[in-house]
Coordinates of C-alpha atoms in Angstrom, one line a residue:
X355 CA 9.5 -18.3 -7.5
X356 CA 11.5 -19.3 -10.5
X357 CA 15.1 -20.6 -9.6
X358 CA 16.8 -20.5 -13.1
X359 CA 15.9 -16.3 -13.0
X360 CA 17.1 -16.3 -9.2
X361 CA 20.1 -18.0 -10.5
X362 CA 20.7 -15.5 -13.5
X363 CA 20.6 -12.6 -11.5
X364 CA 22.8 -13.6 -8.6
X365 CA 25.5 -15.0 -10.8
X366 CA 25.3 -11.3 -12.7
X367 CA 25.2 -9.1 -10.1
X368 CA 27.6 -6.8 -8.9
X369 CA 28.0 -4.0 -6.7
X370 CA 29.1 -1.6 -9.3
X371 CA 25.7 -2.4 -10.8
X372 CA 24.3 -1.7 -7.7
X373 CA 25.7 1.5 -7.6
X374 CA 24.8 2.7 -10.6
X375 CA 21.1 1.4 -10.3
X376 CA 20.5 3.7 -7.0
X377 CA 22.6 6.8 -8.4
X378 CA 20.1 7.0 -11.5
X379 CA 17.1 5.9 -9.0
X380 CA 18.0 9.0 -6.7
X381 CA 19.0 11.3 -10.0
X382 CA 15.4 13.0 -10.2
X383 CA 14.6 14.0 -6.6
X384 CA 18.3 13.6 -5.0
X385 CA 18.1 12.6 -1.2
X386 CA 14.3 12.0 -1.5
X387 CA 15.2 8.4 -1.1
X388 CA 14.4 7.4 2.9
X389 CA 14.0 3.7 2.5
X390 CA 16.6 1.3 1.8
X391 CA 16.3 0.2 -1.5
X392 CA 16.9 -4.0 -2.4
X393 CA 19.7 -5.2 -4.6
X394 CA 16.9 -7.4 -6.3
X395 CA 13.9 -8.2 -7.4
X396 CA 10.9 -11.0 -7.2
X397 CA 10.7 -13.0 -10.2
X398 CA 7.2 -14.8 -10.0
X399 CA 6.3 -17.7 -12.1
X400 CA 2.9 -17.2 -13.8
X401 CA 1.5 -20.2 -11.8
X402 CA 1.9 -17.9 -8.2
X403 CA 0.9 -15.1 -10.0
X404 CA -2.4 -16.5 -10.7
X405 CA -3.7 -17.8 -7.3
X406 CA -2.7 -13.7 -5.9
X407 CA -4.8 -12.7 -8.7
X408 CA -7.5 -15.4 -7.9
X409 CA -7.5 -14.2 -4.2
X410 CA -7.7 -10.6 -5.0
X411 CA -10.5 -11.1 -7.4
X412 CA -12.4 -13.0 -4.7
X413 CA -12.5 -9.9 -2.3
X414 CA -13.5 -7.5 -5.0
X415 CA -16.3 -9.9 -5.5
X416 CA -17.0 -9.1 -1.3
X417 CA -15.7 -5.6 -1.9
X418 CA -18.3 -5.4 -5.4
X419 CA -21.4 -7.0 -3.7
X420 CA -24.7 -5.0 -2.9
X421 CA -24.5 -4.7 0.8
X422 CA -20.5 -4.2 1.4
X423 CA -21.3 -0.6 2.8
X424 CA -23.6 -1.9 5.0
X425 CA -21.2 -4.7 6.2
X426 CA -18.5 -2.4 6.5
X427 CA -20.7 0.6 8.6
X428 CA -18.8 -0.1 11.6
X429 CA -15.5 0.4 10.4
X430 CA -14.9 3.9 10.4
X431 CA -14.1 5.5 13.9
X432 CA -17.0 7.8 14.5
X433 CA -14.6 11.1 15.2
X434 CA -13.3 10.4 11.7
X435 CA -15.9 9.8 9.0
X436 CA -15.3 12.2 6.7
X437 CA -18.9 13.4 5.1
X438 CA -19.1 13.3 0.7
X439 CA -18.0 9.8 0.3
X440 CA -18.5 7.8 -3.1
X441 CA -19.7 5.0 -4.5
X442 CA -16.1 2.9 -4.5
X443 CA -12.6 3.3 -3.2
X444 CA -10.6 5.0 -6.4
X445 CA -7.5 2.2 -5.4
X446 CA -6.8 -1.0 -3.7
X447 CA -3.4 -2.2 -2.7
X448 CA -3.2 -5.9 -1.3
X449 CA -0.3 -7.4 0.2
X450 CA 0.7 -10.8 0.2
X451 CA 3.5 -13.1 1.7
X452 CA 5.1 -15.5 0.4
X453 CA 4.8 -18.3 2.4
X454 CA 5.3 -22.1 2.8
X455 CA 2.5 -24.8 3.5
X456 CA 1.9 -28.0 5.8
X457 CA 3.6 -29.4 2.7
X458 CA 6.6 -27.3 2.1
X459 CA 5.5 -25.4 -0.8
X460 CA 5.1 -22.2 -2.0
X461 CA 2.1 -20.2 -1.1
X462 CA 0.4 -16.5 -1.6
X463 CA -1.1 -15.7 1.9
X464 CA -2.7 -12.1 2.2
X465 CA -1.8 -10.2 5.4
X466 CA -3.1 -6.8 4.9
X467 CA -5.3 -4.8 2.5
X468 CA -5.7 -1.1 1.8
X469 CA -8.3 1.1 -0.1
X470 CA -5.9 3.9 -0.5
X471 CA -2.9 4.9 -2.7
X472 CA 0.9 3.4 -2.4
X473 CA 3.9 4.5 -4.1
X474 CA 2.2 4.3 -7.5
X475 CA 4.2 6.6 -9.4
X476 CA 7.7 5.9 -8.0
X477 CA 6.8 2.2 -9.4
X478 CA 6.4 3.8 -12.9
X479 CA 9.9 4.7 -12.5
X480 CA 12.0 2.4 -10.7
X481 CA 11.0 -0.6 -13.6
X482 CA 13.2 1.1 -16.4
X483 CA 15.9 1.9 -14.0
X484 CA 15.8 -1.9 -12.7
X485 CA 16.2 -3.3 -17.1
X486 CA 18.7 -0.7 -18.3
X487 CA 21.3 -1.9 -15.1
X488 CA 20.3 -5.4 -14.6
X489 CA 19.0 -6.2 -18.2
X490 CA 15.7 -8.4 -16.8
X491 CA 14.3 -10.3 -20.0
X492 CA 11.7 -9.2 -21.6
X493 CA 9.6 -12.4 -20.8
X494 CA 9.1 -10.7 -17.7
X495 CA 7.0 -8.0 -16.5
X496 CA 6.0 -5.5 -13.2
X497 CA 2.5 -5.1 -15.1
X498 CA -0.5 -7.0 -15.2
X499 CA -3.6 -7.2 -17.3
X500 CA -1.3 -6.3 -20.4
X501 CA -0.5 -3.0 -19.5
X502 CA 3.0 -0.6 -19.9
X503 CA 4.5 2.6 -18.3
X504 CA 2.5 4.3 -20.8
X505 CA -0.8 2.9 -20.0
X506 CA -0.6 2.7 -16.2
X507 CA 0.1 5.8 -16.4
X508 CA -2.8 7.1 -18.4
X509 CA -4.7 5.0 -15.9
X510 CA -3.7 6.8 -12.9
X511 CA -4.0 10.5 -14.8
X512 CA -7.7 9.4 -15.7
X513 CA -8.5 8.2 -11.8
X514 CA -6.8 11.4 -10.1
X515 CA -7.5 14.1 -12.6
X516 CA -11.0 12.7 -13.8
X517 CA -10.7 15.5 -16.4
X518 CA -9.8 18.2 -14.4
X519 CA -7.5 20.9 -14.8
X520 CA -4.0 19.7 -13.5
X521 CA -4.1 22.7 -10.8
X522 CA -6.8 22.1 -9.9
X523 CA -6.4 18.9 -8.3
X524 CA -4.0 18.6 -5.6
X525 CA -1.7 15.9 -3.5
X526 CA -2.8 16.1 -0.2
X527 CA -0.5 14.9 2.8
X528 CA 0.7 16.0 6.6
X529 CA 4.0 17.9 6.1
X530 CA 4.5 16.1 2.6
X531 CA 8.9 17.0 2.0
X532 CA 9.2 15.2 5.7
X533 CA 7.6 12.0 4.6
X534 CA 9.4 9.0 4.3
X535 CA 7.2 8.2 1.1
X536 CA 7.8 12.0 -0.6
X537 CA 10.0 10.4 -3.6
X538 CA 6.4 9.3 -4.6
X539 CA 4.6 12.6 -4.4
X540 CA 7.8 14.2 -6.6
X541 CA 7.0 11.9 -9.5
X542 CA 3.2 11.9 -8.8
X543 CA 4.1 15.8 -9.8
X544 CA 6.4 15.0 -12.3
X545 CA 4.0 12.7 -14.0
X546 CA 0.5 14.2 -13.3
X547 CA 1.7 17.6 -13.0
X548 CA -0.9 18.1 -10.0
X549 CA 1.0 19.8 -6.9
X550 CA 1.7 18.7 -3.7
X551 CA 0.0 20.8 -1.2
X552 CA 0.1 20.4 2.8
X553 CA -2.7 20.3 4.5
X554 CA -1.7 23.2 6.6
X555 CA -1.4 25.1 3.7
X556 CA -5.4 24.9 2.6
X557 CA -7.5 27.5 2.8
X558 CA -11.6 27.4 3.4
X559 CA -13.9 29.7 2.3
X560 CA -17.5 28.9 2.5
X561 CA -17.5 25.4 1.5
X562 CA -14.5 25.6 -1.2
X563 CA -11.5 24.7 -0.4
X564 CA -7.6 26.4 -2.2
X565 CA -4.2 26.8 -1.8
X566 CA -2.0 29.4 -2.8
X567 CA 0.8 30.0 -5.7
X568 CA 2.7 32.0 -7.0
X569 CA -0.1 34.9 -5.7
X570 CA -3.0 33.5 -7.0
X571 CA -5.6 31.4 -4.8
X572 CA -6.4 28.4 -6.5
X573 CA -9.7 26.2 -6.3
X574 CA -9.2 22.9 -5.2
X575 CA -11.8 21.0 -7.0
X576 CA -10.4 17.3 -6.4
X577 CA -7.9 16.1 -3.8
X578 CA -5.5 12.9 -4.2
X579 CA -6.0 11.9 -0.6
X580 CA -2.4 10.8 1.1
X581 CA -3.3 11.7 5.2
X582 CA -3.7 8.6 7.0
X583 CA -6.1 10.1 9.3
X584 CA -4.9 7.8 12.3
X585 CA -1.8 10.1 11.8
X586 CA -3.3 13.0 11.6
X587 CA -4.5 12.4 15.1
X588 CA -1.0 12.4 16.3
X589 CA 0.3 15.6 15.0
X590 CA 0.3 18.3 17.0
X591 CA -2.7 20.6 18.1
X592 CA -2.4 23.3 15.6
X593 CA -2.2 20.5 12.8
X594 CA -5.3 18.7 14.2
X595 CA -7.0 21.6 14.3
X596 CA -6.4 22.9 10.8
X597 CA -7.7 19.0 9.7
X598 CA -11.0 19.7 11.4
X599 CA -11.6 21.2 8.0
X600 CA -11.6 18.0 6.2
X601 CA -14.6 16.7 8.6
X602 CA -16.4 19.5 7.3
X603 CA -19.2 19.4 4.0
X604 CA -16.9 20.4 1.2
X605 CA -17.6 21.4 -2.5
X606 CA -14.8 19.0 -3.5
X607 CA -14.1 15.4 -5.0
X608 CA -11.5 13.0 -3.4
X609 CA -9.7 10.4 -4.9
X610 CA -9.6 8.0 -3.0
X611 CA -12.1 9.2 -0.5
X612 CA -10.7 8.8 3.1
X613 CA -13.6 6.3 4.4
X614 CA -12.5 3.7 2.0
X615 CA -9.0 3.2 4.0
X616 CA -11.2 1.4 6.7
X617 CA -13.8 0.3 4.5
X618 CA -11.6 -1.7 2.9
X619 CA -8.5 -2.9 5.7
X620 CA -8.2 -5.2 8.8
X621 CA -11.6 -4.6 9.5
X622 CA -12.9 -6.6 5.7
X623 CA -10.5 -9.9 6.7
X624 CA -13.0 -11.3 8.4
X625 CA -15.7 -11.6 5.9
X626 CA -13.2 -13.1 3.6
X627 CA -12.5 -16.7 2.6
X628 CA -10.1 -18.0 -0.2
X629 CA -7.3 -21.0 0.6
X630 CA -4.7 -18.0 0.3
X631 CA -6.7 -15.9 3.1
X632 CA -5.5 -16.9 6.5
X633 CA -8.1 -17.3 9.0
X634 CA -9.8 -13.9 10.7
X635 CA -12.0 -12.9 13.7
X636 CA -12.5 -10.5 15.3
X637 CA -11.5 -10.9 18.9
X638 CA -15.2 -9.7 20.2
X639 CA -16.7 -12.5 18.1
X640 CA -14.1 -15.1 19.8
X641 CA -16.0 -17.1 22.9
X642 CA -13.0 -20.0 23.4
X643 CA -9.8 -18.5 23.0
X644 CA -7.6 -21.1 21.1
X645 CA -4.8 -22.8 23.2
X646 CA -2.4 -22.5 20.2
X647 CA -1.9 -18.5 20.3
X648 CA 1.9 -19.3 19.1
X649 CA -0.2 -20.0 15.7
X650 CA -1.6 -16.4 15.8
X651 CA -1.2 -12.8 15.2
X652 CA -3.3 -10.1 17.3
X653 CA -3.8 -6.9 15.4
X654 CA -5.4 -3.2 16.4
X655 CA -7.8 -2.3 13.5
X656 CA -6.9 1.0 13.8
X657 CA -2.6 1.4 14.0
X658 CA -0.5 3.8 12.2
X659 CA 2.4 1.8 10.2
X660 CA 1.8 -1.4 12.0
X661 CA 2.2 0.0 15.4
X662 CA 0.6 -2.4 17.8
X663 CA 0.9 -5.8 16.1
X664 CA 1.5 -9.0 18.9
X665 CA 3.2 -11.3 16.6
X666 CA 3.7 -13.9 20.1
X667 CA 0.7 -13.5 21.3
X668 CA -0.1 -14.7 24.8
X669 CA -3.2 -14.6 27.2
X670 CA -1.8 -12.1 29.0
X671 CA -1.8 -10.1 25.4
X672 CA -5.9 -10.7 24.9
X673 CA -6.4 -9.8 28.6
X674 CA -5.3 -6.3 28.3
X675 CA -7.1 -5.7 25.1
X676 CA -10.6 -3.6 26.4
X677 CA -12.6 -2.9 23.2
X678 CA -12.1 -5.7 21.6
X679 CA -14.0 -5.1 18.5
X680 CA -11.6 -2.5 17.3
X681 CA -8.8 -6.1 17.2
X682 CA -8.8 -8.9 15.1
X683 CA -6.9 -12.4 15.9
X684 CA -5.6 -13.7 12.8
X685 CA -3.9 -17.4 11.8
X686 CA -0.2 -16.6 12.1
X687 CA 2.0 -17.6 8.7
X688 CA 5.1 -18.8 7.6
X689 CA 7.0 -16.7 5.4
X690 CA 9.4 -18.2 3.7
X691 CA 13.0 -17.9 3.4
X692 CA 13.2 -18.1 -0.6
X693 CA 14.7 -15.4 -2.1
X694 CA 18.4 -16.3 -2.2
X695 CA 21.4 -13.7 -1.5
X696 CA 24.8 -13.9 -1.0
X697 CA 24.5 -14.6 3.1
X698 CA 21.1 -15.7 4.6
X699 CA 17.8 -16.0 2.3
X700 CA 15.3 -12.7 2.5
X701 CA 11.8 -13.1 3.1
X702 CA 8.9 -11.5 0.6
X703 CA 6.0 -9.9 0.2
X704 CA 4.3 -8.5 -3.0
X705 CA 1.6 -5.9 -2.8
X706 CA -0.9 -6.2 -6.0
X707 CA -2.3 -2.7 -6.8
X708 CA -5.7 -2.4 -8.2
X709 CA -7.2 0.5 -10.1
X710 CA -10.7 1.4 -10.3
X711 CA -11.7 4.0 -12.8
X712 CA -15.2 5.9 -12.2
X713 CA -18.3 4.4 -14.3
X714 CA -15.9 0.5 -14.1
X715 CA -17.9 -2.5 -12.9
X716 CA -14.6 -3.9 -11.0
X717 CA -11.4 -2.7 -10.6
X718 CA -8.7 -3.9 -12.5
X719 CA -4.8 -5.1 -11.5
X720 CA -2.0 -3.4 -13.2
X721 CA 1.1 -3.2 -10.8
X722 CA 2.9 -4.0 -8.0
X723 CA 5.7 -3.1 -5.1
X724 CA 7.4 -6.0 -2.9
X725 CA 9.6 -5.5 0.2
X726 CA 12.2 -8.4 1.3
X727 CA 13.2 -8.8 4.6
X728 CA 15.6 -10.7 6.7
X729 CA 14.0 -10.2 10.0
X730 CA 11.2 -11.3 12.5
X731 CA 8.7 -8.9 10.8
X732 CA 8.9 -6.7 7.3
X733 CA 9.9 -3.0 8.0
X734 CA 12.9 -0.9 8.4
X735 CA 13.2 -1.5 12.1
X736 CA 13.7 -5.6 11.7
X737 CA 16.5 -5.0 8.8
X738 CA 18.8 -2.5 10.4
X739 CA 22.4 -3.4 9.2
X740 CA 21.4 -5.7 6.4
X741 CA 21.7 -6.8 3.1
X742 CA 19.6 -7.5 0.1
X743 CA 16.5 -6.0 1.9
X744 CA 14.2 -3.2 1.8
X745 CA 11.8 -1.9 -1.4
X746 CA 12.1 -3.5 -4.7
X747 CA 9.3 -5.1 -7.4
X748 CA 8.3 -8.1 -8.7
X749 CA 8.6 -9.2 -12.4
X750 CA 5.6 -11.2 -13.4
X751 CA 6.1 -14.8 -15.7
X752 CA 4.1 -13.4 -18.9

C-alpha cells in the first residue's frame, strides 16, 4: 500500500465528509443502499498493482488455452447446465487479498474467481462521488489499461447490448428490488438503459422468450444474466419452476452465459499456478491428508455467498464431507491488518474486473471493487458494529 496517501487521507478525513459522501452516493436510488459502505479507500502502489495484474493475466492464459472447456466439463452441476453456451465468459471478476509473507511483506494472494458480472455500474458511479468529497489526486486512478468513466462505460454498453436495441436486452435476476446488490441494477438502467426484469416476470412462447411493458410484449433477444443458479435452487417451488424455462433451447443470447460462473470459479484453482495463487486440490485428488489443516481452508465448489467455508478445518471437517469432488482444500492466508483507521487496522481485498468484448483474443482489465474488514472472515456478518468497513474501491498508482 502507499503510507504517505494512507496518511493524507486519515489526517483529512472527517465525519461531516463522510456524511456528505453517502448522502450524494444514496441521492440516485434512495434506500437502495443495503451494504455498509467504507469511510475509505485502497490506495495501491503501482508495484502491487502489477503482480494482481501478472496473476490475472496467468489464468486468462489457462482460461484462453485450446482445451479449457474440456478441463472444465466437470464443473457444471448436471441439473444446471443451461444449453446455448458461447465461446467465452462475457466477464471475469477476481478477488485478491492482501496479505503478508514468511517475510512480512506485502502480498496479492487470489482467493476466489468468478465468470460472471459484479457491481460494475455502481463502480462507474461511486469514483466521482469518492474525488468531489475527499479530493483523491489525480495521480491516482480506479481504472486500468488507461481507461475513464466514459470508456468503461462504452465497454460495458458494447458487451451487454452487442448492438441491440436497448429493450431489447434485459437485466435478469430472482426478485431483483429485494436484492442486496439492486443499487447496481438501478444504474445498470440508468446507464444502459436496458430494464430490469424478474425472472418470474418472463414469458415463453415457442422458443422466444419476453416480458411485458407498458401493454406491449417485448422480445427478449439478449439477457444480462444476474441469477446465481445455486440460488435459484433455493427459492421457493413456484420460482424454481418458472426457471425451468431457462434450462430450455432458447432463441436468445446471454451475456455472460450462465455455465461460465462454474467454468470459471473454485473449481479452475486447481489447475492454476502463479507465486500469488495459494495452493489448490481438490479434496478427491488428496491421498495423505496434511497434518497442518490449521494452514488450510476447505471450500464447497458449489455455495451460495460463501455459505459452507471451514476456515479451522479439522479431520472431523474432511470426514463428513461425502462427494468430495464437489470440495477443494486450499492453503490458508494471512491477510493483513494494513489499512490504518482510527481504532484497530481493517483487512483488504480488491476484486480486478475483466471485460471481454466478442471477436477479442483476451479479455482486458479495466476496474475494480475492494471490501475492508475487521473480522475473522470478509462479509457483513464478521463486521457487525464496526467502523471503517464494508464496500469501497481502490485507487491504482498510475
Amino acid at each position: 500500500m502507499v503510507p504517505s496517501m494512507r496518511e493524507w487521507f486519515n489526517t483529512n478525513f472527517t465525519e461531516e465528509k463522510y456524511k456528505a459522501y453517502l448522502e450524494e452516493l444514496d441521492a440516485p436510488h434512495p434506500g437502495s443502499i443495503e451494504f455498509r459502505v467504507a469511510e475509505t479507500p485502497i490506495f495501491v502502489a503501482k508495484a502491487f498493482t502489477d503482480k494482481m495484474i501478472s496473476a490475472c493475466e496467468s489464468i486468462v492464459d489457462v482460461i484462453t488455452q485450446y482445451n479449457f472447456k474440456s478441463l472444465t466439463a466437470h464443473a457444471i452441476p448436471d441439473n444446471i447446465k443451461v444449453p446455448g453456451e458461447n465461446s467465452h465468459t462475457d466477464f471475469i471478476a477476481f478477488d485478491f487479498g492482501i496479505c503478508e509473507n514468511e517475510e512480512g511483506g506485502l502480498v496479492p494472494m487470489l482467493i476466489e474467481m468468478q465468470g460472471f458480472p459484479t457491481l460494475f455500474a455502481f463502480q462507474a458511479f461511486q469514483p466521482e462521488v469518492v474525488e468531489k468529497h475527499f479530493g483523491i489526486p489525480t495521480t491516482y486512478s480506479p481504472y486500468l489499461n488507461g481507461y475513464t468513466k466514459d470508456t468503461y462505460l462504452q465497454l460495458l454498453k458494447d458487451i451487454i447490448a452487442a448492438g441491440h436495441n436497448p429493450e431489447n436486452v434485459i437485466l435478469l435476476e430472482i426478485l431483483p428490488h429485494q436484492q442486496k446488490t439492486r443499487v447496481d441494477f438501478y444504474f445498470t438502467e440508468d446507464y444502459l438503459h436496458i430494464p430490469i426484469v424478474c425472472l418470474t416476470e418472463l414469458i415463453k412462447e415457442g422458443n422466444k422468450l419476453y416480458y411485458e411493458k407498458n401493454g406491449r410484449s417485448i422480445e427478449v433477444k439478449r439477457i444480462y444474466n444476474r441469477i446465481i443458479f445455486d440460488d435459484l435452487q433455493q427459492q421457493s417451488a413456484d420460482i424454481q419452476e418458472k426457471g425451468k424455462i431457462l434450462f430450455e433451447q432458447l432463441d436468445v443470447e446471454w451475456a455472460p452465459h450462465p455455465n461460465w460462473f462454474y467454468r470459471i470459479s473454485k473449481f479452475t484453482l486447481p489447475y492454476l499456478q502463479h507465486p500469488c495463487i495459494p495452493e489448490t486440490r481438490f479434496l478427491s485428488d488428496i491421498k495423505l491428508i496434511p497434518t497442518d489443516l490449521e494452514n488450510y481452508v476447505l471450500k464447497p465448489l458449489f455455495s451460495f455467498s460463501g455459505q459452507g467455508v471451514v476456515i479451522d478445518v479439522t479431520l472431523a471437517d474432511i470426514d463428513k464431507v461425502k462427494d468430495r469432488h464437489n470440495w477443494i482444500l486450499q492453503r490458508k492466508v494471512k491477510y493483513a491488518e494494513v489499512i490504518k483507521t482510527p481504532d484497530t487496522p481493517a483487512k483488504a481485498e480488491i476484486r480486478i474486473f475483466y471485460f471481454w468484448k466478442s471477436g477479442e483474443a483476451r479479455p482486458v482489465a479495466v476496474q475494480n471493487l475492494a471490501r475492508l474488514s475487521k473480522g475473522k472472515m470478509i462479509g457483513v456478518r464478521y463486521n457487525k458494529d464496526k467502523e471503517w468497513v464494508g464496500g469501497t474501491l481502490a485507487y491504482f498508482e498510475k
